[in-house]
Coordinates of C-alpha atoms and ligand atoms in Angstrom, one line a residue:
M256 CA 11.9 -21.4 1.8
R257 CA 14.1 -20.9 4.9
M258 CA 13.8 -17.9 7.1
T259 CA 16.9 -18.7 9.1
Y260 CA 18.6 -15.5 8.1
T261 CA 15.8 -13.0 8.9
S262 CA 18.1 -10.5 10.5
D263 CA 20.9 -10.7 7.8
L264 CA 18.2 -10.2 5.2
W265 CA 16.5 -7.5 7.3
W266 CA 14.8 -5.8 4.4
K267 CA 12.7 -8.9 3.6
N268 CA 10.2 -8.0 6.3
A269 CA 11.1 -4.5 7.4
V270 CA 8.5 -1.9 8.1
V271 CA 9.6 1.1 6.0
Y272 CA 8.3 4.6 7.0
C273 CA 8.8 7.4 4.5
L274 CA 9.0 10.9 5.8
D275 CA 10.1 14.4 4.7
V276 CA 12.2 16.0 7.4
E277 CA 10.7 19.3 6.3
T278 CA 7.2 18.4 7.2
F279 CA 7.7 16.0 10.2
K280 CA 8.6 18.1 13.2
D281 CA 10.1 21.6 13.6
G282 CA 12.7 21.6 16.4
D283 CA 13.9 25.3 16.1
G284 CA 10.6 27.1 15.8
D285 CA 10.9 28.5 12.3
G286 CA 7.9 26.7 10.8
I287 CA 10.1 24.2 8.9
G288 CA 10.7 20.7 10.0
D289 CA 14.3 19.7 10.8
F290 CA 16.6 17.0 12.0
R291 CA 16.4 18.2 15.6
G292 CA 12.6 17.9 15.5
L293 CA 12.7 14.5 13.9
T294 CA 15.2 13.3 16.5
Q295 CA 12.7 14.2 19.2
E296 CA 10.2 12.0 17.6
I297 CA 12.3 8.9 17.1
D298 CA 10.6 7.2 20.1
Y299 CA 7.2 7.7 18.5
L300 CA 8.4 5.9 15.4
A301 CA 10.1 3.1 17.4
D302 CA 6.9 2.6 19.4
L303 CA 4.9 2.4 16.2
G304 CA 7.2 -0.5 15.2
V305 CA 9.0 1.1 12.3
T306 CA 12.2 -0.7 11.5
C307 CA 13.5 1.4 8.7
L308 CA 13.1 5.1 7.9
W309 CA 13.2 6.4 4.4
L310 CA 14.1 10.1 4.3
M311 CA 13.0 12.1 1.3
P312 CA 15.8 14.3 0.0
F313 CA 17.3 16.5 2.7
Y314 CA 20.2 17.9 0.7
P315 CA 20.7 21.5 -0.3
T316 CA 18.2 22.2 -3.0
A317 CA 16.8 24.9 -5.3
N318 CA 13.5 23.6 -3.9
R319 CA 11.5 23.8 -7.1
D320 CA 10.7 20.1 -6.8
D321 CA 10.5 19.7 -3.0
G322 CA 14.1 18.7 -2.7
Y323 CA 14.3 16.4 -5.8
D324 CA 16.4 19.1 -7.4
V325 CA 19.7 18.9 -5.5
T326 CA 22.4 21.6 -5.5
D327 CA 24.9 19.7 -3.3
F328 CA 24.9 15.9 -2.8
Y329 CA 27.3 16.0 0.2
S330 CA 25.5 18.2 2.7
V331 CA 22.2 18.9 4.5
D332 CA 19.8 21.7 3.5
P333 CA 20.5 24.4 6.0
R334 CA 16.8 24.9 6.5
L335 CA 16.7 21.3 7.9
G336 CA 19.8 21.5 10.1
T337 CA 23.5 20.7 9.9
L338 CA 25.5 17.6 9.2
G339 CA 26.1 17.5 13.0
D340 CA 22.3 17.3 13.5
F341 CA 22.1 14.6 10.9
V342 CA 24.7 12.5 12.7
E343 CA 22.9 12.9 16.1
F344 CA 19.7 11.8 14.4
M345 CA 21.4 8.8 13.0
R346 CA 22.8 7.9 16.3
T347 CA 19.4 8.1 18.0
A348 CA 17.7 6.1 15.3
H349 CA 20.3 3.3 15.6
D350 CA 20.1 3.4 19.3
R351 CA 16.3 2.6 19.0
G352 CA 17.1 -0.3 16.5
M353 CA 16.1 1.6 13.4
R354 CA 17.9 1.6 10.1
V355 CA 17.8 4.6 7.8
I356 CA 17.8 4.9 4.1
A357 CA 17.5 8.1 2.0
D358 CA 16.5 9.2 -1.4
L359 CA 19.3 9.0 -4.0
V360 CA 18.4 11.5 -6.7
V361 CA 21.1 11.2 -9.3
N362 CA 19.2 10.9 -12.5
H363 CA 19.5 14.7 -12.6
T364 CA 20.7 17.7 -10.6
S365 CA 19.2 21.1 -10.1
D366 CA 20.1 23.5 -12.9
R367 CA 21.7 25.5 -10.1
H368 CA 24.1 22.7 -9.1
P369 CA 27.7 23.9 -9.6
W370 CA 28.3 20.9 -12.0
F371 CA 25.6 22.2 -14.3
L372 CA 26.7 25.8 -14.0
E373 CA 30.2 24.6 -15.0
A374 CA 28.9 22.4 -17.8
R375 CA 26.8 25.1 -19.5
K376 CA 29.8 27.4 -19.7
G377 CA 30.4 26.2 -23.3
K378 CA 30.8 23.2 -25.5
D379 CA 34.4 22.7 -24.4
A380 CA 33.7 23.1 -20.7
P381 CA 35.5 20.3 -18.8
M382 CA 32.3 19.2 -17.2
R383 CA 30.2 19.5 -20.4
D384 CA 29.9 15.7 -20.7
W385 CA 28.5 15.3 -17.2
F386 CA 25.1 16.1 -18.8
V387 CA 23.4 15.0 -22.0
W388 CA 23.6 17.5 -24.9
K389 CA 22.5 17.5 -28.5
D390 CA 22.6 20.0 -31.3
E391 CA 19.0 19.4 -32.2
P392 CA 16.3 18.2 -29.7
G393 CA 16.5 14.4 -29.5
P394 CA 13.6 11.9 -29.5
E395 CA 10.6 12.7 -27.3
P396 CA 8.9 10.1 -25.0
E397 CA 5.3 9.3 -25.7
Q398 CA 4.3 11.3 -22.7
V399 CA 6.4 13.7 -20.6
V400 CA 6.3 13.1 -16.8
F401 CA 4.8 16.5 -15.8
P402 CA 2.5 17.3 -18.7
D403 CA 1.1 20.3 -16.8
Q404 CA 4.4 22.2 -17.0
E405 CA 6.5 20.6 -19.8
D406 CA 5.9 19.6 -23.4
S407 CA 9.4 18.4 -24.2
V408 CA 12.4 16.7 -22.5
W409 CA 14.9 18.9 -24.3
E410 CA 15.6 22.5 -23.4
R411 CA 17.7 24.9 -25.5
D412 CA 20.6 26.4 -23.7
D413 CA 20.9 30.0 -25.0
R414 CA 24.7 30.3 -24.6
S415 CA 25.7 27.3 -26.7
G416 CA 22.6 26.8 -28.8
Q417 CA 22.6 23.1 -27.8
Y418 CA 19.8 21.3 -26.1
Y419 CA 20.1 19.4 -22.8
L420 CA 18.0 16.4 -21.7
H421 CA 15.7 16.8 -18.7
S422 CA 13.5 13.8 -18.1
F423 CA 11.5 15.8 -15.5
Y424 CA 11.3 19.5 -15.1
K425 CA 13.5 21.7 -17.3
H426 CA 15.3 22.9 -14.2
Q427 CA 16.4 19.3 -13.6
P428 CA 19.1 18.5 -16.3
D429 CA 19.8 14.7 -16.6
L430 CA 23.3 13.6 -15.6
N431 CA 25.1 11.5 -18.2
M432 CA 25.4 8.1 -16.7
G433 CA 27.4 7.0 -19.7
N434 CA 30.3 9.1 -18.4
P435 CA 32.5 7.0 -16.1
E436 CA 33.4 10.1 -14.1
V437 CA 29.8 10.7 -13.3
R438 CA 29.4 7.0 -12.2
D439 CA 32.5 7.3 -10.0
E440 CA 31.1 10.5 -8.4
I441 CA 27.8 8.7 -7.7
S442 CA 29.8 5.9 -5.9
R443 CA 31.5 8.6 -3.8
I444 CA 28.1 10.0 -2.9
L445 CA 26.9 6.5 -1.8
G446 CA 30.1 5.9 0.1
F447 CA 29.8 9.3 1.9
W448 CA 26.4 8.7 3.3
M449 CA 27.1 5.0 4.1
E450 CA 30.0 6.2 6.2
L451 CA 27.6 8.3 8.1
G452 CA 25.4 5.3 8.7
L453 CA 22.8 5.0 6.0
A454 CA 21.7 1.4 5.4
G455 CA 20.9 2.1 1.7
F456 CA 19.0 4.2 -0.7
R457 CA 15.6 4.7 -2.3
V458 CA 16.7 5.2 -5.9
D459 CA 14.7 7.9 -7.7
A460 CA 13.6 7.4 -11.2
V461 CA 15.6 4.3 -12.0
P462 CA 14.5 3.6 -15.6
F463 CA 15.4 7.3 -16.5
L464 CA 18.7 7.0 -14.7
I465 CA 20.0 4.2 -16.9
E466 CA 18.2 5.0 -20.2
N467 CA 20.9 7.4 -21.5
V468 CA 23.8 5.1 -21.1
S469 CA 25.0 4.6 -24.7
P470 CA 25.4 0.9 -25.7
Q471 CA 29.0 1.6 -26.6
L472 CA 29.7 2.2 -23.0
G473 CA 28.2 -0.9 -21.7
E474 CA 24.9 -2.5 -20.9
P475 CA 22.7 0.1 -19.1
H476 CA 21.9 -2.4 -16.4
E477 CA 25.6 -2.7 -15.6
V478 CA 25.3 0.7 -14.1
L479 CA 23.0 -0.6 -11.5
A480 CA 25.0 -3.7 -10.9
G481 CA 28.1 -1.5 -10.5
L482 CA 26.4 0.6 -7.8
R483 CA 25.2 -2.4 -6.0
A484 CA 28.6 -4.1 -6.1
F485 CA 30.2 -1.0 -4.7
M486 CA 27.7 -0.9 -1.9
T487 CA 28.0 -4.6 -1.1
R488 CA 31.8 -4.2 -0.9
R489 CA 31.4 -1.5 1.6
K490 CA 28.5 -3.0 3.6
G491 CA 27.1 -6.4 2.8
N492 CA 23.6 -5.9 4.0
S493 CA 23.0 -2.5 2.4
V494 CA 20.0 -2.0 0.1
L495 CA 18.8 -0.3 -3.0
L496 CA 15.1 0.2 -3.1
G497 CA 14.1 1.3 -6.6
E498 CA 11.4 3.4 -8.0
V499 CA 10.6 1.5 -11.2
N500 CA 7.0 2.1 -12.3
L501 CA 6.9 -0.4 -15.1
P502 CA 4.9 -3.5 -15.9
Y503 CA 6.4 -6.7 -14.5
K504 CA 7.8 -7.9 -17.8
E505 CA 10.1 -4.9 -18.0
L506 CA 10.5 -4.4 -14.3
V507 CA 11.9 -7.7 -13.4
S508 CA 15.2 -7.0 -15.1
Y509 CA 15.9 -4.2 -12.6
F510 CA 16.4 -6.9 -9.9
G511 CA 19.3 -8.1 -12.2
D512 CA 18.2 -10.8 -14.6
G513 CA 18.8 -14.2 -13.1
L514 CA 21.6 -12.9 -10.9
G515 CA 19.7 -10.6 -8.5
D516 CA 22.7 -8.3 -8.5
E517 CA 20.9 -4.9 -9.1
L518 CA 18.1 -3.5 -7.0
T519 CA 17.5 -5.2 -3.7
M520 CA 13.9 -4.2 -3.7
C521 CA 11.4 -2.7 -6.2
F522 CA 8.2 -0.9 -5.4
D523 CA 5.3 -2.9 -6.7
F524 CA 3.3 -0.3 -8.7
T525 CA 1.2 -3.0 -10.3
V526 CA -0.2 -4.5 -7.2
M527 CA -0.7 -1.0 -5.7
Q528 CA -2.8 0.1 -8.7
R529 CA -4.7 -3.2 -8.9
A530 CA -5.4 -3.0 -5.2
W531 CA -7.1 0.3 -5.7
L532 CA -9.1 -1.1 -8.6
A533 CA -10.1 -4.0 -6.3
L534 CA -11.1 -1.6 -3.5
A535 CA -13.1 0.5 -5.9
R536 CA -15.0 -2.5 -7.2
R537 CA -15.2 -4.2 -3.8
E538 CA -13.9 -7.3 -5.6
A539 CA -10.8 -9.3 -5.0
A540 CA -10.2 -10.4 -8.6
P541 CA -8.1 -7.5 -10.0
L542 CA -5.6 -7.9 -7.1
V543 CA -5.5 -11.6 -7.3
A544 CA -4.8 -11.4 -11.0
A545 CA -1.8 -9.0 -10.4
L546 CA -0.4 -11.2 -7.7
R547 CA -0.6 -14.3 -9.8
E548 CA 1.1 -12.4 -12.6
R549 CA 3.9 -11.1 -10.4
P550 CA 7.2 -12.8 -10.9
D551 CA 9.1 -14.0 -7.9
A552 CA 11.8 -11.6 -6.7
P553 CA 15.2 -13.3 -7.0
K554 CA 16.5 -15.0 -3.9
D555 CA 17.4 -12.4 -1.2
A556 CA 15.5 -9.6 -3.2
Q557 CA 12.1 -8.4 -2.2
W558 CA 9.0 -6.6 -3.4
A559 CA 8.0 -3.4 -1.6
T560 CA 4.3 -3.0 -1.2
F561 CA 2.5 0.3 -0.7
L562 CA -0.8 2.0 -1.2
R563 CA 0.3 5.5 -1.8
N564 CA 3.6 7.3 -1.8
H565 CA 4.6 11.0 -1.7
D566 CA 3.7 11.6 -5.3
E567 CA 0.3 11.4 -7.1
L568 CA -1.4 8.1 -6.5
T569 CA -0.6 7.0 -10.0
L570 CA -3.0 4.8 -11.9
D571 CA -1.0 4.9 -15.1
Q572 CA -0.9 1.1 -15.5
L573 CA -4.7 0.8 -15.5
S574 CA -6.7 1.1 -18.7
D575 CA -8.5 4.4 -19.3
E576 CA -11.8 2.8 -18.2
E577 CA -10.3 1.2 -15.1
R578 CA -8.7 4.5 -14.1
Q579 CA -12.0 6.3 -14.5
E580 CA -13.6 3.7 -12.2
V581 CA -11.1 4.5 -9.5
F582 CA -11.5 8.2 -10.1
R583 CA -15.3 7.9 -9.8
A584 CA -15.0 5.9 -6.5
F585 CA -12.2 7.8 -4.8
G586 CA -11.6 11.2 -6.5
P587 CA -14.5 12.3 -8.7
E588 CA -13.7 16.0 -8.7
E589 CA -11.2 17.3 -11.1
R590 CA -9.2 19.1 -8.4
M591 CA -8.6 15.7 -6.7
Q592 CA -6.9 14.4 -9.9
I593 CA -3.6 15.3 -11.4
F594 CA -1.7 14.8 -14.6
G595 CA -4.7 12.9 -15.9
R596 CA -3.3 9.7 -14.4
G597 CA -3.5 10.0 -10.6
L598 CA -5.0 11.3 -7.4
R599 CA -3.7 13.9 -5.0
R600 CA -5.6 12.5 -2.1
R601 CA -4.8 10.5 1.0
M602 CA -6.8 7.5 2.0
P603 CA -9.1 9.0 4.7
G604 CA -10.7 11.4 2.1
M605 CA -10.9 8.6 -0.5
F606 CA -12.8 6.4 2.0
D607 CA -14.9 9.3 3.3
G608 CA -13.4 8.8 6.8
D609 CA -14.5 5.2 7.1
L610 CA -12.1 3.7 9.6
R611 CA -13.2 0.1 8.8
R612 CA -12.2 0.5 5.2
M613 CA -8.9 2.1 6.0
K614 CA -8.1 -0.8 8.3
L615 CA -9.1 -3.3 5.7
A616 CA -6.8 -1.7 3.1
Y617 CA -3.8 -1.6 5.4
S618 CA -4.4 -5.1 6.8
L619 CA -4.6 -6.4 3.2
M620 CA -1.4 -4.6 2.2
F621 CA 0.6 -5.8 5.2
S622 CA -0.6 -9.4 4.6
L623 CA 0.7 -9.6 1.1
P624 CA 4.1 -11.0 0.4
G625 CA 6.6 -8.2 0.4
T626 CA 7.9 -5.4 2.6
P627 CA 5.3 -2.7 3.5
V628 CA 6.2 0.9 3.0
I629 CA 4.0 3.6 4.6
F630 CA 4.0 7.3 4.1
Y631 CA 4.1 9.5 7.2
G632 CA 0.8 10.2 8.8
E633 CA -0.9 7.1 7.3
E634 CA -0.9 5.6 10.8
I635 CA -3.1 8.4 12.2
G636 CA -5.3 8.9 9.1
L637 CA -3.7 12.2 7.9
G638 CA -5.8 13.8 5.2
E639 CA -4.8 15.8 2.2
N640 CA -5.2 19.5 1.8
L641 CA -6.5 20.2 -1.7
D642 CA -5.9 23.9 -1.4
V643 CA -2.2 23.2 -1.5
E644 CA -0.9 23.1 -5.1
G645 CA -0.3 19.9 -7.1
R646 CA 1.4 16.9 -5.5
M647 CA 2.1 18.9 -2.3
A648 CA -1.5 18.4 -1.2
V649 CA -0.5 15.1 0.4
R650 CA 2.8 16.5 1.9
T651 CA 1.3 18.7 4.6
P652 CA 2.9 18.7 8.1
M653 CA 2.5 15.8 10.5
Q654 CA -0.3 16.5 13.1
W655 CA 1.0 15.9 16.6
S656 CA -1.7 17.5 18.7
K657 CA -5.0 19.4 18.6
D658 CA -3.3 22.7 17.8
G659 CA -1.1 21.0 15.2
G660 CA 1.9 20.6 17.3
F661 CA 4.3 20.6 14.3
S662 CA 5.7 24.0 15.0
P663 CA 5.1 27.1 17.2
A664 CA 5.3 29.2 14.0
E665 CA 3.2 29.2 10.8
P666 CA 3.9 25.8 9.2
V667 CA 5.8 25.4 5.9
R668 CA 2.5 24.2 4.4
P669 CA -1.0 24.6 5.7
M670 CA -2.6 21.6 7.4
P671 CA -6.0 20.4 6.2
G672 CA -9.1 22.0 7.9
G673 CA -12.4 20.4 8.7
R674 CA -12.8 16.8 9.8
F675 CA -9.2 15.9 8.9
G676 CA -7.8 19.0 10.6
P677 CA -5.5 18.6 13.7
E678 CA -8.4 19.1 16.2
H679 CA -9.8 15.8 15.0
V680 CA -6.7 13.9 13.7
N681 CA -3.6 14.0 15.8
V682 CA -1.0 11.7 17.5
E683 CA -1.6 12.9 21.1
D684 CA -5.3 12.0 21.1
Q685 CA -4.9 8.7 19.3
K686 CA -2.2 7.6 21.8
R687 CA -4.7 7.9 24.6
D688 CA -7.5 6.2 22.7
T689 CA -7.2 2.4 22.6
D690 CA -9.7 2.3 19.7
S691 CA -7.7 4.7 17.5
L692 CA -6.2 4.0 14.1
L693 CA -2.7 4.6 15.6
R694 CA -3.2 1.9 18.3
W695 CA -4.5 -0.5 15.7
F696 CA -1.5 0.2 13.4
Q697 CA 0.8 -0.6 16.2
L698 CA -0.9 -4.0 16.6
L699 CA -0.8 -4.6 12.9
I700 CA 2.9 -3.9 12.7
E701 CA 3.6 -6.1 15.8
R702 CA 1.7 -9.0 14.2
Y703 CA 3.4 -8.5 10.9
R704 CA 6.8 -8.7 12.5
E705 CA 5.7 -11.9 14.4
C706 CA 4.7 -13.5 11.1
P707 CA 7.7 -13.4 8.9
E708 CA 6.1 -16.1 6.7
L709 CA 3.8 -13.3 5.4
A710 CA 6.7 -11.4 3.9
W711 CA 8.9 -14.4 3.1
G712 CA 6.4 -17.0 2.2
E713 CA 4.8 -18.4 -0.9
Y714 CA 1.6 -16.6 -1.7
E715 CA -1.3 -18.8 -2.6
P716 CA -4.6 -17.3 -3.3
L717 CA -7.6 -19.3 -2.0
D718 CA -11.1 -19.5 -3.2
A719 CA -13.3 -18.0 -0.5
G720 CA -16.6 -18.6 -2.3
H721 CA -17.4 -14.9 -2.5
P722 CA -16.2 -12.3 -5.0
A723 CA -15.6 -9.6 -2.4
V724 CA -13.3 -11.8 -0.3
H725 CA -9.6 -11.9 -0.8
A726 CA -8.2 -15.0 0.9
H727 CA -4.7 -16.3 0.8
R728 CA -2.2 -18.4 2.6
S729 CA 1.5 -17.8 3.1
D730 CA 3.7 -20.8 3.9
A731 CA 7.4 -20.7 4.8
D732 CA 9.5 -23.0 6.9
G733 CA 6.6 -25.2 7.8
A734 CA 4.7 -22.2 9.3
T735 CA 1.4 -20.9 7.7
V736 CA -0.7 -17.8 8.1
V737 CA -4.1 -17.5 6.4
A738 CA -5.4 -14.0 5.7
V739 CA -9.0 -13.2 4.8
H740 CA -10.2 -9.8 3.8
N741 CA -13.7 -8.7 2.9
L742 CA -13.5 -5.8 0.4
G743 CA -17.3 -5.5 0.5
D744 CA -19.6 -3.4 2.6
E745 CA -21.8 -6.4 3.6
A746 CA -21.1 -9.1 6.1
V747 CA -20.2 -12.4 4.5
E748 CA -19.3 -15.9 5.5
A749 CA -16.2 -16.9 3.6
E750 CA -15.8 -20.6 2.8
V751 CA -12.1 -21.3 2.5
E752 CA -10.7 -24.7 1.4
L753 CA -7.4 -25.3 3.2
D754 CA -5.5 -28.2 1.7
G755 CA -3.5 -30.3 4.1
L756 CA -4.7 -28.4 7.2
A757 CA -7.7 -30.6 8.2
G758 CA -8.0 -30.6 12.0
S759 CA -5.6 -27.6 12.5
L760 CA -6.5 -24.7 14.6
L761 CA -6.7 -21.2 13.2
T762 CA -6.0 -18.5 15.8
D763 CA -7.0 -15.0 15.0
L764 CA -4.1 -12.6 15.5
L765 CA -6.0 -9.3 15.2
V766 CA -9.1 -10.1 17.2
D767 CA -9.8 -12.8 19.7
G768 CA -10.9 -16.3 18.6
T769 CA -9.9 -19.7 17.4
V770 CA -11.5 -21.7 14.6
E771 CA -10.9 -25.4 13.8
V772 CA -10.4 -26.5 10.2
P773 CA -13.0 -29.3 9.6
E774 CA -11.8 -32.8 8.6
S775 CA -13.4 -32.3 5.3
G776 CA -14.9 -29.3 3.4
P777 CA -14.1 -25.6 3.7
V778 CA -13.7 -23.7 6.9
R779 CA -16.4 -21.1 7.5
L780 CA -15.2 -17.7 8.5
P781 CA -17.7 -15.0 9.2
L782 CA -16.5 -11.5 8.2
D783 CA -18.0 -8.1 9.1
P784 CA -18.4 -5.5 6.3
Y785 CA -14.7 -4.7 5.4
G786 CA -13.7 -7.3 8.0
T787 CA -10.3 -8.7 8.2
R788 CA -8.8 -11.9 9.7
W789 CA -5.2 -13.0 10.1
L790 CA -5.1 -16.6 11.2
R791 CA -2.1 -18.5 12.4
V792 CA -2.2 -22.2 11.8
S793 CA -1.3 -24.5 14.6
A794 CA -1.7 -28.2 15.2
R795 CA -4.7 -29.2 17.4
K796 CA -3.6 -29.9 21.0
K797 CA -3.3 -33.5 21.9
P798 CA -6.3 -34.8 23.9
A799 CA -5.9 -34.6 27.7
E800 CA -5.6 -38.4 28.1
D801 CA -2.3 -38.4 26.1
A802 CA -0.8 -36.0 28.6
S803 CA -2.0 -38.0 31.6
I804 CA -0.6 -41.2 30.1
K805 CA 2.8 -39.5 29.7
A806 CA 2.7 -38.3 33.3
H807 CA 2.5 -41.9 34.6
Ligands
NOJ23 C1 10.3 10.8 -8.6 C2 10.0 11.5 -7.2 O1 9.2 10.5 -6.5 C3 9.2 12.7 -7.6 O2 8.7 13.3 -6.4 C4 10.2 13.7 -8.3 O3 9.5 14.8 -8.7 C5 10.7 13.0 -9.5 N1 11.2 11.6 -9.3 C6 11.9 13.8 -10.0 O4 13.0 13.6 -9.1

């Protein structure tokens, strides 16, 4: 493992921060976040240590799925600003050394997109074949994505009597990726935003995107390889970060079997879900099992680690019993759950405000091999607002100051009240408080960036002699970091066997202190309840006499 090209392969240990322009900061006082507001806060993000922003969809939209229903792929939603504002924002982000990627939502359009309006004019309409039509409803999946609103993925179009495919809501007709014209158009969309400076895309709903490519028109995965090849021709270090919520066995092909020529990064939904099970049980085993099972990403590709995203915190890869365990621990009330498979809560509520446990969870996530992706507000402990409908409960505005500070007007969505309201949770206060979550996050990110072996290295789980303790080492290029995390609520002394490191020094990177690895037997590492330690390995200093001999 060589880390020589860390800046060429910038995504390998990036710190990705996902935000919605609409809820981040309002710059024109209308209650809706916008590019001008976001641009004012770029320094906040740079100080936090973010290296790559992921913008949720900011395109013109019918806004029936929070922007994931696009009506024009080549513009900016007028509520959020203009293309001019976008370019100014990009320039500022680049000036502060940050890359920007954005959601690419091309599995479907809005049913109000001009392409669909054209296509539904009749069976012979020139754009008919840009979407997927059948005379009779086609096969149904085992479960639809939004069971609260849909019971089929086929919708009858009254004018023609035919049915169109919609993998998500019925107002989101699927584009026909089997149509070469559609694929060319998608390349144009990629090219357009890359010319404006995007470093890549978070690709929405990847398995759905390629599923309707008919085998006569080529291997579905060639669609992804084609997009990636196009981007690489335009810009060698651009990335595709894919949303592929599948078990590893199926998922790994989305990196491009053997060749690594499809997605540059895939979100690791398995580790995310197993981590929550581990946290619920206060036991490392479920997480270790997932990481052992996880295939290596191909050379130059990377896993993206996360604990929650903007959607429901999905637990669909757990068994029914395991899911119920997590529900019981972190979201026992029905209103906290959604679609029968996930939680519409953020971490502070799930951990009942226990800062120690929040730090533990993020420290663990950042220490795992992969590129961490955080969702805006996680760094200050933003809570959810369960009074807001559905998945939007976790998409409330960023809290900048005691009075909210998001907008002088009524915000686009109500902030939470009570102990997670802006009087108690906001950026301004936490900036002034050296013990705040925000300050700790800054340190965590700084350390993560200083330890590229965590992201790049070989993950080796270590026996720590206690079921609550997750211990692992990451080795790359002759450098080693050991990370030890106590998932339990009782203090423990971990006993960690470190092969080949007898006599080395372990320097704690998050709190003060140095420990020496004994010549034989395990190193003993005391851990507080929910305690965490990141330990950099270095050789023991030569005895002083050596130095004096050399001096003579
Ligand atoms: C996945 C996105 O994350 C989600 O928010 C959206 O509703 C669906 N794809 C449809 O675009």
